[in-house]
CSV table of C-alpha atoms and ligand atoms in Angstrom, one decimal:
chain,number,residue,atom,x,y,z
A,13,UNK,CA,84.5,109.7,133.9
A,14,UNK,CA,86.2,106.9,135.9
A,15,UNK,CA,85.8,103.0,134.1
A,16,UNK,CA,83.5,101.2,136.0
A,17,UNK,CA,85.7,97.8,136.5
A,18,UNK,CA,84.1,94.9,134.5
A,19,UNK,CA,83.9,91.6,136.7
A,20,UNK,CA,82.8,88.6,133.7
A,21,UNK,CA,80.7,86.0,134.4
A,22,UNK,CA,82.7,83.8,131.5
A,23,UNK,CA,85.7,82.8,130.7
A,24,UNK,CA,86.9,81.9,126.9
A,25,UNK,CA,85.1,78.4,127.2
A,26,UNK,CA,82.5,79.8,127.4
A,27,UNK,CA,82.4,82.9,125.0
A,28,UNK,CA,84.8,80.4,123.1
A,29,UNK,CA,81.7,79.0,123.6
A,30,UNK,CA,79.1,81.1,122.4
A,31,UNK,CA,80.6,82.9,119.2
A,32,UNK,CA,80.7,79.1,117.6
A,33,UNK,CA,77.0,79.6,117.6
A,34,UNK,CA,78.0,82.3,114.9
A,35,UNK,CA,77.3,80.3,111.6
A,36,UNK,CA,80.6,80.1,109.2
A,37,UNK,CA,81.7,79.0,106.1
A,38,UNK,CA,85.9,76.9,106.3
A,39,UNK,CA,88.1,78.0,104.3
A,40,UNK,CA,92.2,77.2,104.3
A,41,UNK,CA,94.5,79.6,103.9
A,42,UNK,CA,97.7,78.7,102.2
A,43,UNK,CA,101.0,80.5,101.2
A,44,UNK,CA,104.8,79.9,100.0
A,45,UNK,CA,107.1,80.6,103.4
A,46,UNK,CA,110.3,82.2,101.6
A,47,UNK,CA,112.4,78.7,101.6
A,48,UNK,CA,109.9,76.8,99.7
A,49,UNK,CA,107.6,75.2,102.6
A,50,UNK,CA,103.9,75.1,102.0
A,51,UNK,CA,102.4,76.2,104.3
A,52,UNK,CA,98.0,75.1,104.4
A,53,UNK,CA,96.4,76.5,108.0
A,54,UNK,CA,92.3,75.8,108.4
A,55,UNK,CA,90.6,79.1,109.8
A,56,UNK,CA,87.1,79.9,110.3
A,57,UNK,CA,88.1,83.7,110.8
A,58,UNK,CA,87.9,85.3,107.2
A,59,UNK,CA,86.0,87.9,106.8
A,60,UNK,CA,85.3,89.8,104.4
A,61,UNK,CA,86.7,93.9,104.2
A,62,UNK,CA,86.1,96.3,101.6
A,63,UNK,CA,85.8,96.4,97.9
A,64,UNK,CA,87.4,99.8,96.8
A,65,UNK,CA,90.3,99.1,97.5
A,66,UNK,CA,89.6,95.3,98.2
A,67,UNK,CA,90.2,94.2,101.4
A,68,UNK,CA,90.1,90.8,103.3
A,69,UNK,CA,91.6,90.0,106.5
A,70,UNK,CA,91.2,86.3,108.5
A,71,UNK,CA,92.9,85.7,112.2
A,72,UNK,CA,95.7,83.4,113.0
A,73,UNK,CA,96.3,82.3,116.0
A,74,UNK,CA,99.4,84.3,118.0
A,75,UNK,CA,100.6,80.5,118.9
A,76,UNK,CA,100.0,79.0,115.8
A,77,UNK,CA,103.9,77.4,114.6
A,78,UNK,CA,103.5,78.5,110.9
A,79,UNK,CA,103.3,82.1,112.0
A,80,UNK,CA,106.8,82.8,111.3
A,81,UNK,CA,106.2,81.2,108.1
A,82,UNK,CA,103.5,83.6,106.5
A,83,UNK,CA,104.2,86.2,108.2
A,84,UNK,CA,107.7,86.0,105.5
A,85,UNK,CA,105.5,85.0,102.7
A,86,UNK,CA,104.3,88.1,100.8
A,87,UNK,CA,101.1,86.6,99.7
A,88,UNK,CA,98.2,84.5,100.7
A,89,UNK,CA,95.8,82.5,98.9
A,90,UNK,CA,92.0,81.8,100.9
A,91,UNK,CA,90.5,78.5,99.9
A,92,UNK,CA,86.7,78.8,100.7
A,93,UNK,CA,85.7,75.1,101.4
A,94,UNK,CA,82.7,73.1,99.3
A,95,UNK,CA,80.5,70.8,101.7
A,96,UNK,CA,82.0,67.4,99.5
A,97,UNK,CA,85.8,69.1,100.7
A,98,UNK,CA,85.1,68.6,105.0
A,99,UNK,CA,88.1,65.6,105.1
A,100,UNK,CA,90.2,69.2,104.0
A,101,UNK,CA,89.1,70.9,106.6
A,102,UNK,CA,90.5,68.5,109.7
A,103,UNK,CA,93.6,68.1,107.6
A,104,UNK,CA,94.7,71.6,108.0
A,105,UNK,CA,93.8,71.9,111.0
A,106,UNK,CA,96.5,69.3,112.3
A,107,UNK,CA,99.6,69.1,112.6
A,108,UNK,CA,102.0,66.6,109.9
A,109,UNK,CA,104.8,66.9,107.8
A,110,UNK,CA,103.5,67.0,105.1
A,111,UNK,CA,100.1,68.9,105.8
A,112,UNK,CA,99.5,68.6,101.5
A,113,UNK,CA,99.7,65.7,100.5
A,114,UNK,CA,96.9,64.3,98.4
A,115,UNK,CA,95.9,67.8,97.8
A,116,UNK,CA,95.6,69.1,93.7
A,117,UNK,CA,96.5,71.8,94.0
A,118,UNK,CA,97.4,74.8,91.7
A,119,UNK,CA,100.3,76.8,91.3
A,120,UNK,CA,99.6,81.0,92.7
A,121,UNK,CA,100.5,84.4,93.3
A,122,UNK,CA,104.0,84.1,95.1
A,123,UNK,CA,104.3,80.1,94.4
A,124,UNK,CA,100.9,80.0,96.6
A,125,UNK,CA,99.4,76.6,96.7
A,126,UNK,CA,96.1,76.8,95.3
A,127,UNK,CA,93.6,74.1,96.2
A,128,UNK,CA,91.4,72.6,93.5
A,129,UNK,CA,88.0,72.1,93.7
A,130,UNK,CA,87.1,75.1,96.2
A,131,UNK,CA,84.3,77.3,96.6
A,132,UNK,CA,85.9,80.2,95.7
A,133,UNK,CA,90.5,81.1,96.0
A,134,UNK,CA,91.2,84.8,97.0
A,135,UNK,CA,94.9,84.9,95.6
A,136,UNK,CA,96.5,88.4,98.0
A,137,UNK,CA,98.8,90.3,98.6
A,138,UNK,CA,99.9,90.9,102.7
A,139,UNK,CA,99.7,94.4,103.0
A,140,UNK,CA,99.1,94.6,107.3
A,141,UNK,CA,99.4,92.3,110.3
A,142,UNK,CA,97.3,94.3,113.6
A,143,UNK,CA,98.3,93.1,116.9
A,144,UNK,CA,95.1,91.9,118.7
A,145,UNK,CA,95.5,89.6,122.3
A,146,UNK,CA,96.3,86.1,121.2
A,147,UNK,CA,95.8,87.2,118.2
A,148,UNK,CA,96.5,88.6,115.2
A,149,UNK,CA,94.4,90.8,112.7
A,150,UNK,CA,95.3,90.0,108.7
A,151,UNK,CA,95.1,91.7,106.0
A,152,UNK,CA,95.0,91.6,101.9
A,153,UNK,CA,94.5,92.6,99.5
A,154,UNK,CA,92.6,90.2,96.7
A,155,UNK,CA,95.1,90.2,93.3
A,156,UNK,CA,92.6,87.9,91.4
A,157,UNK,CA,90.1,85.2,92.5
A,158,UNK,CA,88.0,82.4,91.0
A,159,UNK,CA,84.9,80.8,91.7
A,160,UNK,CA,84.1,77.4,91.2
A,161,UNK,CA,80.1,75.9,91.8
A,162,UNK,CA,79.6,73.9,94.5
A,163,UNK,CA,78.0,74.3,97.8
A,164,UNK,CA,79.6,75.9,100.9
A,165,UNK,CA,81.0,74.1,104.4
A,166,UNK,CA,79.5,75.5,106.4
A,167,UNK,CA,80.8,75.8,110.5
A,168,UNK,CA,78.5,76.0,113.7
A,169,UNK,CA,78.5,74.9,117.3
A,170,UNK,CA,81.8,72.9,117.2
A,171,UNK,CA,80.1,71.1,114.0
A,172,UNK,CA,80.9,70.5,110.0
A,173,UNK,CA,76.9,71.3,108.2
A,174,UNK,CA,75.8,71.8,104.5
A,175,UNK,CA,73.7,74.6,103.8
A,176,UNK,CA,70.2,74.5,103.0
A,177,UNK,CA,67.8,77.6,101.8
A,178,UNK,CA,65.3,78.6,103.7
A,179,UNK,CA,61.9,77.9,103.3
A,180,UNK,CA,60.2,80.5,103.1
A,181,UNK,CA,62.0,83.2,101.7
B,203,LIG,C1,86.6,74.8,111.7
B,203,LIG,C2,87.9,75.4,111.8
B,203,LIG,C3,88.2,76.8,111.6
B,203,LIG,C4,89.6,77.5,113.0
B,203,LIG,N1,89.5,79.0,112.5
B,203,LIG,C5,91.0,79.1,113.0
B,203,LIG,C6,91.1,80.5,112.9
B,203,LIG,O1,90.4,81.0,112.0
B,203,LIG,N2,92.2,80.8,113.1
B,203,LIG,C7,93.3,80.0,113.2
B,203,LIG,O2,94.5,80.3,113.6
B,203,LIG,N3,93.2,78.9,113.5
B,203,LIG,C8,91.5,78.2,113.1
B,203,LIG,N4,92.3,77.5,113.5
B,203,LIG,C9,93.0,76.0,114.4
B,203,LIG,C10,94.3,75.1,113.2
B,203,LIG,O3,93.6,75.3,111.9
B,203,LIG,C11,95.1,74.8,113.8
B,203,LIG,O4,95.9,75.4,114.8
B,203,LIG,C12,96.2,74.1,112.4
B,203,LIG,O5,97.0,73.0,112.9
B,203,LIG,C13,97.3,75.7,112.5
B,203,LIG,O6,98.1,75.3,111.6
B,203,LIG,P1,99.5,74.8,111.9
B,203,LIG,O7,99.8,74.1,113.1
B,203,LIG,O8,100.0,74.2,110.8
B,203,LIG,O9,100.0,76.5,112.4
B,203,LIG,C14,90.4,76.4,113.2
B,203,LIG,C15,90.3,74.9,112.9
B,203,LIG,C16,89.3,74.4,113.0
B,203,LIG,C17,88.9,73.0,112.6
């Protein structure tokens, strides 16, 4: 069967805006490059994938300056930000000589920095990289996690929000 050509009536800007209607949490993906350089990247593309085996994914942009170091690291951590950590979202989304300045961390598996005060910290072993357009899909196996109390930071339509319980449910 011949496929009809798709005439897209949207560009990346419109698509990004529409995708932004899907509310997400906010994470900082951290890792430690073989030379010891600490990496931290704000990401809302984090997704749970499988319970058995325990797999999660996130999608780094191919043009992200930290990508080569991320790909050389054996492990990464997903730090799920609490509502009062919104400043960390901006800090890890902005290039700087030391993104970790003023950030309290503990050392996890593979030397990965774990951000104190995060709601959950999933420590993962990188198991696969998948090519996906202008991004990559990074698949990790969860080896350990710890959870804390607090409210999640929510990202929706390009702005930060706090979650409120639905009044009817
Ligand atoms: C709320 C939010 C979510 C983001 N999600 C992603 C993401 O899922 N993947 C990605 O590659 N960049 C994402 N970014 C952008 C990166 O955090 C940003 O480009 C960062 O500078 C990349 O780190 P690097 O410069 O150290 O490579 C997001 C930024 C914000 C503010």
